[in-house]
PDB file of N, CA and C in Angstrom:
ATOM      1  N   UNK B   1      57.697   9.308 -23.346  1.00 49.00           N
ATOM      2  CA  UNK B   1      57.167   8.881 -22.066  1.00 49.00           C
ATOM      3  C   UNK B   1      56.215   9.955 -21.532  1.00 49.00           C
ATOM      4  N   UNK B   2      55.035   9.562 -21.196  1.00 53.00           N
ATOM      5  CA  UNK B   2      54.029  10.477 -20.654  1.00 53.00           C
ATOM      6  C   UNK B   2      54.152  10.524 -19.136  1.00 53.00           C
ATOM      7  N   UNK B   3      54.205  11.724 -18.587  1.00 49.00           N
ATOM      8  CA  UNK B   3      54.291  11.887 -17.137  1.00 49.00           C
ATOM      9  C   UNK B   3      52.906  11.813 -16.512  1.00 49.00           C
ATOM     10  N   UNK B   4      52.848  11.318 -15.279  1.00 48.00           N
ATOM     11  CA  UNK B   4      51.578  11.284 -14.562  1.00 48.00           C
ATOM     12  C   UNK B   4      51.130  12.719 -14.290  1.00 48.00           C
ATOM     13  N   UNK B   5      49.833  12.958 -14.489  1.00 49.00           N
ATOM     14  CA  UNK B   5      49.312  14.319 -14.336  1.00 49.00           C
ATOM     15  C   UNK B   5      49.507  14.865 -12.926  1.00 49.00           C
ATOM     16  N   UNK B   6      49.369  14.027 -11.899  1.00 46.00           N
ATOM     17  CA  UNK B   6      49.522  14.542 -10.535  1.00 46.00           C
ATOM     18  C   UNK B   6      50.966  14.945 -10.246  1.00 46.00           C
ATOM     19  N   UNK B   7      51.943  14.303 -10.882  1.00 48.00           N
ATOM     20  CA  UNK B   7      53.334  14.736 -10.728  1.00 48.00           C
ATOM     21  C   UNK B   7      53.540  16.107 -11.354  1.00 48.00           C
ATOM     22  N   UNK B   8      52.964  16.299 -12.514  1.00 48.00           N
ATOM     23  CA  UNK B   8      53.117  17.570 -13.233  1.00 48.00           C
ATOM     24  C   UNK B   8      52.383  18.690 -12.504  1.00 48.00           C
ATOM     25  N   UNK B   9      51.130  18.473 -12.135  1.00 51.00           N
ATOM     26  CA  UNK B   9      50.345  19.544 -11.514  1.00 51.00           C
ATOM     27  C   UNK B   9      50.920  19.955 -10.170  1.00 51.00           C
ATOM     28  N   UNK B  10      51.503  19.022  -9.450  1.00 63.00           N
ATOM     29  CA  UNK B  10      52.080  19.346  -8.146  1.00 63.00           C
ATOM     30  C   UNK B  10      53.315  20.218  -8.224  1.00 63.00           C
ATOM     31  N   UNK B  11      53.992  20.219  -9.357  1.00 86.00           N
ATOM     32  CA  UNK B  11      55.218  20.994  -9.491  1.00 86.00           C
ATOM     33  C   UNK B  11      55.063  22.209 -10.400  1.00 86.00           C
ATOM     34  N   UNK B  12      53.902  22.419 -10.968  1.00 92.00           N
ATOM     35  CA  UNK B  12      53.748  23.456 -11.988  1.00 92.00           C
ATOM     36  C   UNK B  12      53.976  24.867 -11.436  1.00 92.00           C
ATOM     37  N   UNK B  13      53.523  25.165 -10.227  1.00 94.00           N
ATOM     38  CA  UNK B  13      53.760  26.519  -9.706  1.00 94.00           C
ATOM     39  C   UNK B  13      55.255  26.760  -9.515  1.00 94.00           C
ATOM     40  N   UNK B  14      55.986  25.741  -9.084  1.00 95.00           N
ATOM     41  CA  UNK B  14      57.446  25.856  -8.971  1.00 95.00           C
ATOM     42  C   UNK B  14      58.054  26.174 -10.326  1.00 95.00           C
ATOM     43  N   UNK B  15      57.647  25.465 -11.356  1.00 96.00           N
ATOM     44  CA  UNK B  15      58.214  25.660 -12.689  1.00 96.00           C
ATOM     45  C   UNK B  15      57.881  27.041 -13.252  1.00 96.00           C
ATOM     46  N   UNK B  16      56.657  27.489 -13.061  1.00 96.00           N
ATOM     47  CA  UNK B  16      56.252  28.808 -13.563  1.00 96.00           C
ATOM     48  C   UNK B  16      57.002  29.909 -12.825  1.00 96.00           C
ATOM     49  N   UNK B  17      57.117  29.792 -11.509  1.00 97.00           N
ATOM     50  CA  UNK B  17      57.863  30.814 -10.760  1.00 97.00           C
ATOM     51  C   UNK B  17      59.337  30.810 -11.170  1.00 97.00           C
ATOM     52  N   UNK B  18      59.894  29.638 -11.466  1.00 97.00           N
ATOM     53  CA  UNK B  18      61.286  29.559 -11.903  1.00 97.00           C
ATOM     54  C   UNK B  18      61.472  30.289 -13.233  1.00 97.00           C
ATOM     55  N   UNK B  19      60.507  30.159 -14.132  1.00 97.00           N
ATOM     56  CA  UNK B  19      60.576  30.892 -15.400  1.00 97.00           C
ATOM     57  C   UNK B  19      60.614  32.394 -15.158  1.00 97.00           C
ATOM     58  N   UNK B  20      59.815  32.862 -14.202  1.00 98.00           N
ATOM     59  CA  UNK B  20      59.723  34.296 -13.928  1.00 98.00           C
ATOM     60  C   UNK B  20      60.921  34.832 -13.153  1.00 98.00           C
ATOM     61  N   UNK B  21      61.728  33.941 -12.609  1.00 97.00           N
ATOM     62  CA  UNK B  21      62.913  34.369 -11.869  1.00 97.00           C
ATOM     63  C   UNK B  21      63.864  35.155 -12.775  1.00 97.00           C
ATOM     64  N   UNK B  22      63.915  34.802 -14.043  1.00 94.00           N
ATOM     65  CA  UNK B  22      64.827  35.445 -14.995  1.00 94.00           C
ATOM     66  C   UNK B  22      64.274  36.726 -15.602  1.00 94.00           C
ATOM     67  N   UNK B  23      62.982  36.990 -15.410  1.00 96.00           N
ATOM     68  CA  UNK B  23      62.400  38.207 -15.969  1.00 96.00           C
ATOM     69  C   UNK B  23      60.915  38.045 -16.226  1.00 96.00           C
ATOM     70  N   UNK B  24      60.267  39.152 -16.457  1.00 97.00           N
ATOM     71  CA  UNK B  24      58.823  39.168 -16.670  1.00 97.00           C
ATOM     72  C   UNK B  24      58.467  38.523 -18.006  1.00 97.00           C
ATOM     73  N   UNK B  25      57.373  37.781 -18.010  1.00 97.00           N
ATOM     74  CA  UNK B  25      56.907  37.097 -19.213  1.00 97.00           C
ATOM     75  C   UNK B  25      55.400  37.194 -19.311  1.00 97.00           C
ATOM     76  N   UNK B  26      54.867  37.074 -20.522  1.00 97.00           N
ATOM     77  CA  UNK B  26      53.418  36.937 -20.684  1.00 97.00           C
ATOM     78  C   UNK B  26      53.114  35.460 -20.915  1.00 97.00           C
ATOM     79  N   UNK B  27      51.859  35.121 -20.863  1.00 96.00           N
ATOM     80  CA  UNK B  27      51.433  33.732 -20.856  1.00 96.00           C
ATOM     81  C   UNK B  27      52.012  32.869 -21.953  1.00 96.00           C
ATOM     82  N   UNK B  28      51.892  33.295 -23.198  1.00 95.00           N
ATOM     83  CA  UNK B  28      52.390  32.468 -24.297  1.00 95.00           C
ATOM     84  C   UNK B  28      53.893  32.256 -24.180  1.00 95.00           C
ATOM     85  N   UNK B  29      54.628  33.274 -23.725  1.00 96.00           N
ATOM     86  CA  UNK B  29      56.070  33.124 -23.545  1.00 96.00           C
ATOM     87  C   UNK B  29      56.374  32.041 -22.517  1.00 96.00           C
ATOM     88  N   UNK B  30      55.590  32.018 -21.442  1.00 97.00           N
ATOM     89  CA  UNK B  30      55.796  30.999 -20.409  1.00 97.00           C
ATOM     90  C   UNK B  30      55.544  29.605 -20.960  1.00 97.00           C
ATOM     91  N   UNK B  31      54.469  29.459 -21.708  1.00 97.00           N
ATOM     92  CA  UNK B  31      54.126  28.165 -22.292  1.00 97.00           C
ATOM     93  C   UNK B  31      55.248  27.694 -23.217  1.00 97.00           C
ATOM     94  N   UNK B  32      55.719  28.587 -24.088  1.00 97.00           N
ATOM     95  CA  UNK B  32      56.770  28.238 -25.041  1.00 97.00           C
ATOM     96  C   UNK B  32      58.097  27.955 -24.338  1.00 97.00           C
ATOM     97  N   UNK B  33      58.440  28.757 -23.352  1.00 97.00           N
ATOM     98  CA  UNK B  33      59.712  28.582 -22.647  1.00 97.00           C
ATOM     99  C   UNK B  33      59.710  27.292 -21.820  1.00 97.00           C
ATOM    100  N   UNK B  34      58.602  26.973 -21.220  1.00 96.00           N
ATOM    101  CA  UNK B  34      58.498  25.734 -20.455  1.00 96.00           C
ATOM    102  C   UNK B  34      58.672  24.523 -21.373  1.00 96.00           C
ATOM    103  N   UNK B  35      58.056  24.588 -22.526  1.00 96.00           N
ATOM    104  CA  UNK B  35      58.230  23.508 -23.510  1.00 96.00           C
ATOM    105  C   UNK B  35      59.678  23.390 -23.941  1.00 96.00           C
ATOM    106  N   UNK B  36      60.306  24.533 -24.215  1.00 96.00           N
ATOM    107  CA  UNK B  36      61.686  24.545 -24.685  1.00 96.00           C
ATOM    108  C   UNK B  36      62.626  23.989 -23.620  1.00 96.00           C
ATOM    109  N   UNK B  37      62.514  24.498 -22.393  1.00 96.00           N
ATOM    110  CA  UNK B  37      63.427  24.067 -21.326  1.00 96.00           C
ATOM    111  C   UNK B  37      63.229  22.607 -20.940  1.00 96.00           C
ATOM    112  N   UNK B  38      62.053  22.092 -21.158  1.00 94.00           N
ATOM    113  CA  UNK B  38      61.777  20.700 -20.775  1.00 94.00           C
ATOM    114  C   UNK B  38      61.911  19.740 -21.953  1.00 94.00           C
ATOM    115  N   UNK B  39      62.491  20.201 -23.043  1.00 94.00           N
ATOM    116  CA  UNK B  39      62.600  19.379 -24.251  1.00 94.00           C
ATOM    117  C   UNK B  39      61.245  18.817 -24.661  1.00 94.00           C
ATOM    118  N   UNK B  40      60.247  19.684 -24.614  1.00 93.00           N
ATOM    119  CA  UNK B  40      58.886  19.358 -25.063  1.00 93.00           C
ATOM    120  C   UNK B  40      58.151  18.374 -24.136  1.00 93.00           C
ATOM    121  N   UNK B  41      58.632  18.219 -22.904  1.00 90.00           N
ATOM    122  CA  UNK B  41      57.963  17.327 -21.949  1.00 90.00           C
ATOM    123  C   UNK B  41      56.731  17.999 -21.355  1.00 90.00           C
ATOM    124  N   UNK B  42      56.864  19.279 -20.994  1.00 89.00           N
ATOM    125  CA  UNK B  42      55.749  20.007 -20.385  1.00 89.00           C
ATOM    126  C   UNK B  42      55.034  20.820 -21.446  1.00 89.00           C
ATOM    127  N   UNK B  43      53.794  20.464 -21.697  1.00 89.00           N
ATOM    128  CA  UNK B  43      52.952  21.156 -22.680  1.00 89.00           C
ATOM    129  C   UNK B  43      51.781  21.793 -21.957  1.00 89.00           C
ATOM    130  N   UNK B  44      52.077  22.886 -21.309  1.00 90.00           N
ATOM    131  CA  UNK B  44      51.091  23.591 -20.503  1.00 90.00           C
ATOM    132  C   UNK B  44      50.074  24.284 -21.394  1.00 90.00           C
ATOM    133  N   UNK B  45      48.820  24.205 -21.026  1.00 92.00           N
ATOM    134  CA  UNK B  45      47.755  24.868 -21.780  1.00 92.00           C
ATOM    135  C   UNK B  45      47.346  26.148 -21.051  1.00 92.00           C
ATOM    136  N   UNK B  46      46.841  27.100 -21.823  1.00 93.00           N
ATOM    137  CA  UNK B  46      46.408  28.376 -21.253  1.00 93.00           C
ATOM    138  C   UNK B  46      45.361  28.164 -20.168  1.00 93.00           C
ATOM    139  N   UNK B  47      44.492  27.193 -20.360  1.00 93.00           N
ATOM    140  CA  UNK B  47      43.443  26.910 -19.385  1.00 93.00           C
ATOM    141  C   UNK B  47      43.968  26.396 -18.060  1.00 93.00           C
ATOM    142  N   UNK B  48      45.197  25.944 -18.050  1.00 92.00           N
ATOM    143  CA  UNK B  48      45.869  25.522 -16.818  1.00 92.00           C
ATOM    144  C   UNK B  48      46.738  26.651 -16.273  1.00 92.00           C
ATOM    145  N   UNK B  49      47.436  27.342 -17.172  1.00 95.00           N
ATOM    146  CA  UNK B  49      48.375  28.388 -16.765  1.00 95.00           C
ATOM    147  C   UNK B  49      47.687  29.563 -16.080  1.00 95.00           C
ATOM    148  N   UNK B  50      46.640  30.105 -16.685  1.00 95.00           N
ATOM    149  CA  UNK B  50      46.071  31.348 -16.148  1.00 95.00           C
ATOM    150  C   UNK B  50      45.435  31.183 -14.772  1.00 95.00           C
ATOM    151  N   UNK B  51      44.724  30.102 -14.483  1.00 95.00           N
ATOM    152  CA  UNK B  51      44.258  29.927 -13.100  1.00 95.00           C
ATOM    153  C   UNK B  51      45.428  29.801 -12.112  1.00 95.00           C
ATOM    154  N   UNK B  52      46.495  29.141 -12.533  1.00 95.00           N
ATOM    155  CA  UNK B  52      47.666  29.024 -11.683  1.00 95.00           C
ATOM    156  C   UNK B  52      48.272  30.405 -11.414  1.00 95.00           C
ATOM    157  N   UNK B  53      48.412  31.213 -12.467  1.00 97.00           N
ATOM    158  CA  UNK B  53      48.952  32.568 -12.302  1.00 97.00           C
ATOM    159  C   UNK B  53      48.059  33.432 -11.410  1.00 97.00           C
ATOM    160  N   UNK B  54      46.742  33.311 -11.567  1.00 96.00           N
ATOM    161  CA  UNK B  54      45.827  34.089 -10.732  1.00 96.00           C
ATOM    162  C   UNK B  54      45.964  33.683  -9.272  1.00 96.00           C
ATOM    163  N   UNK B  55      46.150  32.397  -9.026  1.00 95.00           N
ATOM    164  CA  UNK B  55      46.362  31.927  -7.659  1.00 95.00           C
ATOM    165  C   UNK B  55      47.652  32.474  -7.072  1.00 95.00           C
ATOM    166  N   UNK B  56      48.722  32.475  -7.854  1.00 97.00           N
ATOM    167  CA  UNK B  56      49.989  33.034  -7.398  1.00 97.00           C
ATOM    168  C   UNK B  56      49.866  34.530  -7.138  1.00 97.00           C
ATOM    169  N   UNK B  57      49.087  35.190  -7.977  1.00 97.00           N
ATOM    170  CA  UNK B  57      48.869  36.631  -7.816  1.00 97.00           C
ATOM    171  C   UNK B  57      48.083  36.905  -6.531  1.00 97.00           C
ATOM    172  N   UNK B  58      47.055  36.130  -6.268  1.00 97.00           N
ATOM    173  CA  UNK B  58      46.258  36.306  -5.049  1.00 97.00           C
ATOM    174  C   UNK B  58      47.091  36.091  -3.792  1.00 97.00           C
ATOM    175  N   UNK B  59      48.076  35.217  -3.884  1.00 97.00           N
ATOM    176  CA  UNK B  59      48.943  34.946  -2.732  1.00 97.00           C
ATOM    177  C   UNK B  59      50.103  35.933  -2.627  1.00 97.00           C
ATOM    178  N   UNK B  60      50.179  36.885  -3.559  1.00 97.00           N
ATOM    179  CA  UNK B  60      51.218  37.901  -3.517  1.00 97.00           C
ATOM    180  C   UNK B  60      52.571  37.431  -4.025  1.00 97.00           C
ATOM    181  N   UNK B  61      52.594  36.308  -4.732  1.00 97.00           N
ATOM    182  CA  UNK B  61      53.853  35.763  -5.224  1.00 97.00           C
ATOM    183  C   UNK B  61      54.226  36.327  -6.588  1.00 97.00           C
ATOM    184  N   UNK B  62      53.238  36.760  -7.357  1.00 98.00           N
ATOM    185  CA  UNK B  62      53.468  37.439  -8.624  1.00 98.00           C
ATOM    186  C   UNK B  62      52.554  38.650  -8.705  1.00 98.00           C
ATOM    187  N   UNK B  63      52.969  39.610  -9.512  1.00 98.00           N
ATOM    188  CA  UNK B  63      52.104  40.742  -9.859  1.00 98.00           C
ATOM    189  C   UNK B  63      51.963  40.741 -11.375  1.00 98.00           C
ATOM    190  N   UNK B  64      50.944  41.411 -11.856  1.00 98.00           N
ATOM    191  CA  UNK B  64      50.701  41.460 -13.296  1.00 98.00           C
ATOM    192  C   UNK B  64      50.528  42.911 -13.731  1.00 98.00           C
ATOM    193  N   UNK B  65      50.931  43.178 -14.952  1.00 97.00           N
ATOM    194  CA  UNK B  65      50.749  44.500 -15.550  1.00 97.00           C
ATOM    195  C   UNK B  65      50.578  44.317 -17.048  1.00 97.00           C
ATOM    196  N   UNK B  66      50.027  45.322 -17.697  1.00 96.00           N
ATOM    197  CA  UNK B  66      49.801  45.240 -19.138  1.00 96.00           C
ATOM    198  C   UNK B  66      50.778  46.134 -19.882  1.00 96.00           C
ATOM    199  N   UNK B  67      51.185  45.647 -21.053  1.00 94.00           N
ATOM    200  CA  UNK B  67      52.088  46.403 -21.921  1.00 94.00           C
ATOM    201  C   UNK B  67      51.642  46.162 -23.355  1.00 94.00           C
ATOM    202  N   UNK B  68      51.705  47.207 -24.175  1.00 93.00           N
ATOM    203  CA  UNK B  68      51.330  47.083 -25.575  1.00 93.00           C
ATOM    204  C   UNK B  68      52.548  46.673 -26.390  1.00 93.00           C
ATOM    205  N   UNK B  69      52.395  45.621 -27.165  1.00 85.00           N
ATOM    206  CA  UNK B  69      53.476  45.116 -28.021  1.00 85.00           C
ATOM    207  C   UNK B  69      53.573  45.971 -29.274  1.00 85.00           C
ATOM    208  N   UNK B  70      54.641  45.772 -30.030  1.00 85.00           N
ATOM    209  CA  UNK B  70      54.837  46.512 -31.278  1.00 85.00           C
ATOM    210  C   UNK B  70      53.682  46.285 -32.241  1.00 85.00           C
ATOM    211  N   UNK B  71      53.081  45.107 -32.167  1.00 88.00           N
ATOM    212  CA  UNK B  71      51.964  44.780 -33.058  1.00 88.00           C
ATOM    213  C   UNK B  71      50.694  45.533 -32.673  1.00 88.00           C
ATOM    214  N   UNK B  72      50.724  46.189 -31.498  1.00 90.00           N
ATOM    215  CA  UNK B  72      49.547  46.906 -31.019  1.00 90.00           C
ATOM    216  C   UNK B  72      48.697  46.086 -30.066  1.00 90.00           C
ATOM    217  N   UNK B  73      49.022  44.838 -29.925  1.00 91.00           N
ATOM    218  CA  UNK B  73      48.271  43.958 -29.031  1.00 91.00           C
ATOM    219  C   UNK B  73      48.725  44.187 -27.589  1.00 91.00           C
ATOM    220  N   UNK B  74      47.760  44.275 -26.690  1.00 94.00           N
ATOM    221  CA  UNK B  74      48.069  44.430 -25.272  1.00 94.00           C
ATOM    222  C   UNK B  74      48.292  43.057 -24.664  1.00 94.00           C
ATOM    223  N   UNK B  75      49.402  42.938 -23.951  1.00 95.00           N
ATOM    224  CA  UNK B  75      49.740  41.667 -23.311  1.00 95.00           C
ATOM    225  C   UNK B  75      49.850  41.874 -21.811  1.00 95.00           C
ATOM    226  N   UNK B  76      49.488  40.841 -21.079  1.00 96.00           N
ATOM    227  CA  UNK B  76      49.570  40.865 -19.622  1.00 96.00           C
ATOM    228  C   UNK B  76      50.838  40.134 -19.195  1.00 96.00           C
ATOM    229  N   UNK B  77      51.752  40.880 -18.601  1.00 97.00           N
ATOM    230  CA  UNK B  77      53.022  40.330 -18.142  1.00 97.00           C
ATOM    231  C   UNK B  77      52.944  40.013 -16.656  1.00 97.00           C
ATOM    232  N   UNK B  78      53.723  39.031 -16.249  1.00 98.00           N
ATOM    233  CA  UNK B  78      53.760  38.612 -14.852  1.00 98.00           C
ATOM    234  C   UNK B  78      55.170  38.798 -14.316  1.00 98.00           C
ATOM    235  N   UNK B  79      55.230  39.239 -13.065  1.00 98.00           N
ATOM    236  CA  UNK B  79      56.489  39.578 -12.403  1.00 98.00           C
ATOM    237  C   UNK B  79      56.556  38.851 -11.065  1.00 98.00           C
ATOM    238  N   UNK B  80      57.675  38.212 -10.777  1.00 98.00           N
ATOM    239  CA  UNK B  80      57.877  37.515  -9.515  1.00 98.00           C
ATOM    240  C   UNK B  80      58.230  38.534  -8.434  1.00 98.00           C
ATOM    241  N   UNK B  81      57.449  38.579  -7.365  1.00 98.00           N
ATOM    242  CA  UNK B  81      57.671  39.528  -6.280  1.00 98.00           C
ATOM    243  C   UNK B  81      58.780  39.034  -5.349  1.00 98.00           C
ATOM    244  N   UNK B  82      59.175  39.860  -4.414  1.00 98.00           N
ATOM    245  CA  UNK B  82      60.150  39.462  -3.391  1.00 98.00           C
ATOM    246  C   UNK B  82      59.611  38.260  -2.622  1.00 98.00           C
ATOM    247  N   UNK B  83      58.351  38.328  -2.246  1.00 98.00           N
ATOM    248  CA  UNK B  83      57.710  37.212  -1.549  1.00 98.00           C
ATOM    249  C   UNK B  83      57.720  35.962  -2.438  1.00 98.00           C
ATOM    250  N   UNK B  84      57.520  36.150  -3.729  1.00 97.00           N
ATOM    251  CA  UNK B  84      57.560  35.045  -4.673  1.00 97.00           C
ATOM    252  C   UNK B  84      58.953  34.433  -4.790  1.00 97.00           C
ATOM    253  N   UNK B  85      59.974  35.282  -4.766  1.00 98.00           N
ATOM    254  CA  UNK B  85      61.354  34.780  -4.816  1.00 98.00           C
ATOM    255  C   UNK B  85      61.672  33.939  -3.585  1.00 98.00           C
ATOM    256  N   UNK B  86      61.215  34.413  -2.433  1.00 97.00           N
ATOM    257  CA  UNK B  86      61.421  33.651  -1.195  1.00 97.00           C
ATOM    258  C   UNK B  86      60.691  32.310  -1.258  1.00 97.00           C
ATOM    259  N   UNK B  87      59.452  32.329  -1.750  1.00 96.00           N
ATOM    260  CA  UNK B  87      58.666  31.104  -1.869  1.00 96.00           C
ATOM    261  C   UNK B  87      59.302  30.156  -2.876  1.00 96.00           C
ATOM    262  N   UNK B  88      59.839  30.703  -3.956  1.00 96.00           N
ATOM    263  CA  UNK B  88      60.515  29.887  -4.960  1.00 96.00           C
ATOM    264  C   UNK B  88      61.705  29.165  -4.336  1.00 96.00           C
ATOM    265  N   UNK B  89      62.483  29.883  -3.544  1.00 96.00           N
ATOM    266  CA  UNK B  89      63.647  29.253  -2.901  1.00 96.00           C
ATOM    267  C   UNK B  89      63.202  28.108  -1.993  1.00 96.00           C
ATOM    268  N   UNK B  90      62.140  28.319  -1.227  1.00 94.00           N
ATOM    269  CA  UNK B  90      61.620  27.271  -0.352  1.00 94.00           C
ATOM    270  C   UNK B  90      61.142  26.070  -1.167  1.00 94.00           C
ATOM    271  N   UNK B  91      60.418  26.333  -2.255  1.00 93.00           N
ATOM    272  CA  UNK B  91      59.911  25.252  -3.107  1.00 93.00           C
ATOM    273  C   UNK B  91      61.055  24.489  -3.765  1.00 93.00           C
ATOM    274  N   UNK B  92      62.095  25.209  -4.194  1.00 93.00           N
ATOM    275  CA  UNK B  92      63.241  24.536  -4.800  1.00 93.00           C
ATOM    276  C   UNK B  92      63.940  23.635  -3.786  1.00 93.00           C
ATOM    277  N   UNK B  93      64.139  24.137  -2.572  1.00 94.00           N
ATOM    278  CA  UNK B  93      64.780  23.339  -1.528  1.00 94.00           C
ATOM    279  C   UNK B  93      63.960  22.089  -1.232  1.00 94.00           C
ATOM    280  N   UNK B  94      62.646  22.249  -1.124  1.00 92.00           N
ATOM    281  CA  UNK B  94      61.764  21.109  -0.845  1.00 92.00           C
ATOM    282  C   UNK B  94      61.817  20.113  -2.007  1.00 92.00           C
ATOM    283  N   UNK B  95      61.829  20.626  -3.242  1.00 92.00           N
ATOM    284  CA  UNK B  95      61.875  19.739  -4.400  1.00 92.00           C
ATOM    285  C   UNK B  95      63.171  18.931  -4.413  1.00 92.00           C
ATOM    286  N   UNK B  96      64.305  19.583  -4.147  1.00 93.00           N
ATOM    287  CA  UNK B  96      65.583  18.871  -4.154  1.00 93.00           C
ATOM    288  C   UNK B  96      65.611  17.792  -3.070  1.00 93.00           C
ATOM    289  N   UNK B  97      65.096  18.102  -1.890  1.00 92.00           N
ATOM    290  CA  UNK B  97      65.047  17.102  -0.816  1.00 92.00           C
ATOM    291  C   UNK B  97      64.165  15.928  -1.226  1.00 92.00           C
ATOM    292  N   UNK B  98      63.032  16.220  -1.836  1.00 90.00           N
ATOM    293  CA  UNK B  98      62.115  15.180  -2.301  1.00 90.00           C
ATOM    294  C   UNK B  98      62.777  14.322  -3.387  1.00 90.00           C
ATOM    295  N   UNK B  99      63.401  14.978  -4.369  1.00 90.00           N
ATOM    296  CA  UNK B  99      64.042  14.250  -5.470  1.00 90.00           C
ATOM    297  C   UNK B  99      65.173  13.369  -4.960  1.00 90.00           C
ATOM    298  N   UNK B 100      65.934  13.841  -3.983  1.00 92.00           N
ATOM    299  CA  UNK B 100      67.004  13.029  -3.413  1.00 92.00           C
ATOM    300  C   UNK B 100      66.434  11.806  -2.694  1.00 92.00           C
ATOM    301  N   UNK B 101      65.343  11.997  -1.957  1.00 91.00           N
ATOM    302  CA  UNK B 101      64.714  10.876  -1.254  1.00 91.00           C
ATOM    303  C   UNK B 101      64.183   9.848  -2.247  1.00 91.00           C
ATOM    304  N   UNK B 102      63.536  10.309  -3.309  1.00 90.00           N
ATOM    305  CA  UNK B 102      63.048   9.392  -4.339  1.00 90.00           C
ATOM    306  C   UNK B 102      64.225   8.653  -4.963  1.00 90.00           C
ATOM    307  N   UNK B 103      65.297   9.367  -5.250  1.00 91.00           N
ATOM    308  CA  UNK B 103      66.486   8.751  -5.825  1.00 91.00           C
ATOM    309  C   UNK B 103      67.059   7.659  -4.936  1.00 91.00           C
ATOM    310  N   UNK B 104      67.080   7.901  -3.634  1.00 89.00           N
ATOM    311  CA  UNK B 104      67.594   6.882  -2.713  1.00 89.00           C
ATOM    312  C   UNK B 104      66.727   5.642  -2.731  1.00 89.00           C
ATOM    313  N   UNK B 105      65.411   5.837  -2.774  1.00 92.00           N
ATOM    314  CA  UNK B 105      64.504   4.693  -2.818  1.00 92.00           C
ATOM    315  C   UNK B 105      64.688   3.924  -4.116  1.00 92.00           C
ATOM    316  N   UNK B 106      64.795   4.619  -5.222  1.00 91.00           N
ATOM    317  CA  UNK B 106      64.967   3.954  -6.512  1.00 91.00           C
ATOM    318  C   UNK B 106      66.285   3.189  -6.604  1.00 91.00           C
ATOM    319  N   UNK B 107      67.285   3.656  -5.881  1.00 89.00           N
ATOM    320  CA  UNK B 107      68.571   2.961  -5.872  1.00 89.00           C
ATOM    321  C   UNK B 107      68.550   1.732  -4.959  1.00 89.00           C
ATOM    322  N   UNK B 108      67.536   1.632  -4.114  1.00 85.00           N
ATOM    323  CA  UNK B 108      67.421   0.455  -3.267  1.00 85.00           C
ATOM    324  C   UNK B 108      67.895   0.636  -1.854  1.00 85.00           C
ATOM    325  N   UNK B 109      68.118   1.858  -1.418  1.00 60.00           N
ATOM    326  CA  UNK B 109      68.536   2.060  -0.037  1.00 60.00           C
ATOM    327  C   UNK B 109      68.979   3.483   0.193  1.00 60.00           C
ATOM    328  N   UNK B 110      69.154   3.815   1.431  1.00 56.00           N
ATOM    329  CA  UNK B 110      69.589   5.165   1.806  1.00 56.00           C
ATOM    330  C   UNK B 110      71.070   5.344   1.500  1.00 56.00           C
ATOM    331  N   UNK B 111      71.415   6.505   1.041  1.00 55.00           N
ATOM    332  CA  UNK B 111      72.785   6.867   0.766  1.00 55.00           C
ATOM    333  C   UNK B 111      73.405   7.406   2.060  1.00 55.00           C
ATOM    334  N   UNK B 112      74.547   6.924   2.459  1.00 59.00           N
ATOM    335  CA  UNK B 112      75.166   7.347   3.709  1.00 59.00           C
ATOM    336  C   UNK B 112      76.045   8.572   3.551  1.00 59.00           C
ATOM    337  N   UNK B 113      76.182   9.086   2.359  1.00 55.00           N
ATOM    338  CA  UNK B 113      77.072  10.234   2.125  1.00 55.00           C
ATOM    339  C   UNK B 113      76.512  11.515   2.614  1.00 55.00           C
TER     340      UNK B 113
END
């Protein structure tokens, strides 16, 4: 099943920040981990990821630093800041409220519980 692009793009910053909650990652790691955690549903491309990361960095939600790998290749790692953790919590809360509302509509009515 193919997901609508606007559904995916609207939630991508939430998903990327969630990946960084567990530790610093470089771009390819994020792409691979997102695919793995989503059972291959989310196939993020570098051309989508890096502008998103730069936007998060400009807003102070992530920071970036470079580290040389054992292979000698320099990689740019991303780190979720305190401000980013707070924003992630807000985004998660908003997502859960949204998902519950959608679920109620799909069930055919409001849940009284």
